[in-house]
Short mmCIF file of C-alpha atoms in Angstrom, two decimals:
data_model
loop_
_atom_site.label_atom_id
_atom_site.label_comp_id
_atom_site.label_asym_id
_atom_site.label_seq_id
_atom_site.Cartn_x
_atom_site.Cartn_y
_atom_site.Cartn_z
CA UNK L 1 -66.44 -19.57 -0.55
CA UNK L 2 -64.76 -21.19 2.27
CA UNK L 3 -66.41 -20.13 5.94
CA UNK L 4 -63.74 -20.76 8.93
CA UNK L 5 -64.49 -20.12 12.80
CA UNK L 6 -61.69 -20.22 15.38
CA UNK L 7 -62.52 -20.83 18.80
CA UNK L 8 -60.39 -21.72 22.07
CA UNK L 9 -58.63 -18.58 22.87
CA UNK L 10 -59.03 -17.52 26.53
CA UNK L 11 -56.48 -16.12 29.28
CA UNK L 12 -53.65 -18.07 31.01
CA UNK L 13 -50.82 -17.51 32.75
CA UNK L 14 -47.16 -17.87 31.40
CA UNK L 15 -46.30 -21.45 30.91
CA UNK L 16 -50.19 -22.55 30.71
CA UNK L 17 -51.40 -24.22 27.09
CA UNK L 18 -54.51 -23.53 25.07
CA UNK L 19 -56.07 -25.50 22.26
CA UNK L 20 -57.24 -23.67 19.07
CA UNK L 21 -59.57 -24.88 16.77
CA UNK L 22 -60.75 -23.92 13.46
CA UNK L 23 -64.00 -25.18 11.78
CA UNK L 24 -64.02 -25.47 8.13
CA UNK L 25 -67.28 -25.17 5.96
CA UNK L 26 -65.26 -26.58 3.09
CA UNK L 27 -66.39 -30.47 2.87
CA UNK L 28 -65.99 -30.69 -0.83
CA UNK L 29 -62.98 -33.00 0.12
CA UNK L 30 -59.89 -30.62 -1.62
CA UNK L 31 -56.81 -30.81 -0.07
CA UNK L 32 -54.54 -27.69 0.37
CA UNK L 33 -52.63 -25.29 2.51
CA UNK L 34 -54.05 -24.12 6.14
CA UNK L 35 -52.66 -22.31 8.53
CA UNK L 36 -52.85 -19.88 11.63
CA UNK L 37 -51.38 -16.52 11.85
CA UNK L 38 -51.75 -13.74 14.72
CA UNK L 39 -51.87 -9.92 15.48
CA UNK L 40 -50.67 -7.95 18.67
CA UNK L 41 -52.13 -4.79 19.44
CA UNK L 42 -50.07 -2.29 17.49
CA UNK L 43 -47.67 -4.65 15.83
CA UNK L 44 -48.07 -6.51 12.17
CA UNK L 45 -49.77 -9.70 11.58
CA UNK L 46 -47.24 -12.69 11.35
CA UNK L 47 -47.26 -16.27 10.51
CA UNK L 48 -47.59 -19.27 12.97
CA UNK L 49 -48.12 -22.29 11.56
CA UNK L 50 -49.02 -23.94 8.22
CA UNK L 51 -49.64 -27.44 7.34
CA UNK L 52 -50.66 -29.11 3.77
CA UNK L 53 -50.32 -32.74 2.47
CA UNK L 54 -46.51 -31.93 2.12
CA UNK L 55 -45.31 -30.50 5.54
CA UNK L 56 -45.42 -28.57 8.56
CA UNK L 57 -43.97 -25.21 9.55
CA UNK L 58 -43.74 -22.74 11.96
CA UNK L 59 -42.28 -19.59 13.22
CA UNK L 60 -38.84 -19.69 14.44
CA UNK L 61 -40.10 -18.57 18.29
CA UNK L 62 -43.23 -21.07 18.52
CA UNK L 63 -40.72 -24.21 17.28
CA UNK L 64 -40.81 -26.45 19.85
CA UNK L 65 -44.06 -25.02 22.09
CA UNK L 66 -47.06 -24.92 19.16
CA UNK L 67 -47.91 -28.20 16.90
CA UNK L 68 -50.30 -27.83 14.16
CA UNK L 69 -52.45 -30.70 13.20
CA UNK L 70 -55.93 -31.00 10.70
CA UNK L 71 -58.94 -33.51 11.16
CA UNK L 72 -60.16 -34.20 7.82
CA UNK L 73 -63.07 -36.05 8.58
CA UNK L 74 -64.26 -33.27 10.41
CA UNK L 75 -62.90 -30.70 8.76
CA UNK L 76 -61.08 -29.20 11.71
CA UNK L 77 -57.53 -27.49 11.80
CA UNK L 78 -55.89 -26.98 15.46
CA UNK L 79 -53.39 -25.13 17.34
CA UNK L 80 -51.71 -26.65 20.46
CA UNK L 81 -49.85 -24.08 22.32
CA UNK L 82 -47.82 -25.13 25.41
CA UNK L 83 -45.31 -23.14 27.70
CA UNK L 84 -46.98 -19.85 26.75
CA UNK L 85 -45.20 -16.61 27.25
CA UNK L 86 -46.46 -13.06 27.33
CA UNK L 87 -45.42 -12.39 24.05
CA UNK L 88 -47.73 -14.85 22.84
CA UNK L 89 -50.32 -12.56 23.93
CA UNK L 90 -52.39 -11.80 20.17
CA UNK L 91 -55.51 -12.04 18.22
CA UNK L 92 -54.97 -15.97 16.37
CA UNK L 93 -56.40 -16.61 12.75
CA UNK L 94 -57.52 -19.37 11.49
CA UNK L 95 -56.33 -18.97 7.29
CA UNK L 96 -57.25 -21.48 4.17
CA UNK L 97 -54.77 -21.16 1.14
CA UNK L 98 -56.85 -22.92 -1.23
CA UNK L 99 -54.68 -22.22 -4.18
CA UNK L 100 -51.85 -23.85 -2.35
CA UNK L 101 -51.45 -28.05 -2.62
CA UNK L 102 -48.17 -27.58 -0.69
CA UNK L 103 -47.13 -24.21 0.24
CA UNK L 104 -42.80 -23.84 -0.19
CA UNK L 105 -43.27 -20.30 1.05
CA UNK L 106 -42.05 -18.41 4.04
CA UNK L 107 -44.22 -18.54 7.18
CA UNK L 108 -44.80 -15.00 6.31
CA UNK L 109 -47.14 -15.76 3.86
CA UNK L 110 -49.56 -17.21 5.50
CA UNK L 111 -51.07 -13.74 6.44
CA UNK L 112 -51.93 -13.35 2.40
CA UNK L 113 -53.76 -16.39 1.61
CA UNK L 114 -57.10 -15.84 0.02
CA UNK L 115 -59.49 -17.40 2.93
CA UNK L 116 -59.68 -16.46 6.83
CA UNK L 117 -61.59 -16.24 10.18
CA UNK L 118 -62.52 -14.02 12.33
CA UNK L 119 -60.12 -14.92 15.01
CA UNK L 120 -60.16 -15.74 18.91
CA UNK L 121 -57.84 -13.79 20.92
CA UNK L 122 -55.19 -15.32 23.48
CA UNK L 123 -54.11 -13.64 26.43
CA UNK L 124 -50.63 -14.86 28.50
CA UNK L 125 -50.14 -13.29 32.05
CA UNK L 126 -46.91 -13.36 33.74
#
């Protein structure tokens, strides 16, 4: 059973940055996918970011403004967001694919994998 905690949300104002983490209980040293995905009042959960031992990806609309990057000695992934825009404005999970060594699949998927947080929520003003 893999714990994770997300913290780091908070409110800015369009064009501000926030830094997400998410601690990981998981120290048994394993390697595979993580990844953040978020939910908007009303809307679907999507994909954001996902990173392994293989690659990075991201969302077409985050591209350029969100880099995802993982500590392993302390077992931290993160999620820099700059130029923030309203629509950015969502509930952010923190999600551990542990059957995944590298993850070829859409963004998409990282809503489905098998481990997640509880989330911290980010809020862009205009």
């Amino acid at each position: 059973q893999v714990q994770l905690v997300e913290s780091g949300g908070g409110a800015v104002q369009t064009g501000g940055s926030l830094r997400l983490s998410c601690a990981s209980s998981d120290y048994t040293g394993d390697s595979y996918a993580m990844g953040w995905f978020r939910q908007a009042p009303g809307k679907e959960r999507e994909g954001v970011a996902v990173i392994d031992d293989c690659s990075t990806n991201y969302r077409d609309s985050v591209k350029g403004r969100f880099t995802v990057s993982k500590d392993k000695a302390s077992n931290t992934l993160y999620l820099q967001m700059n130029n923030l825009k309203p629509e950015d404005t969502a509930m952010y999970y923190c999600a551990a694919g542990r059957e995944y060594d590298c993850y070829e699949g859409p963004i998409s998927g990282v809503v489905n994998f098998d481990y997640r947080g509880q989330g911290t929520q980010v809020t862009v003003s205009v």
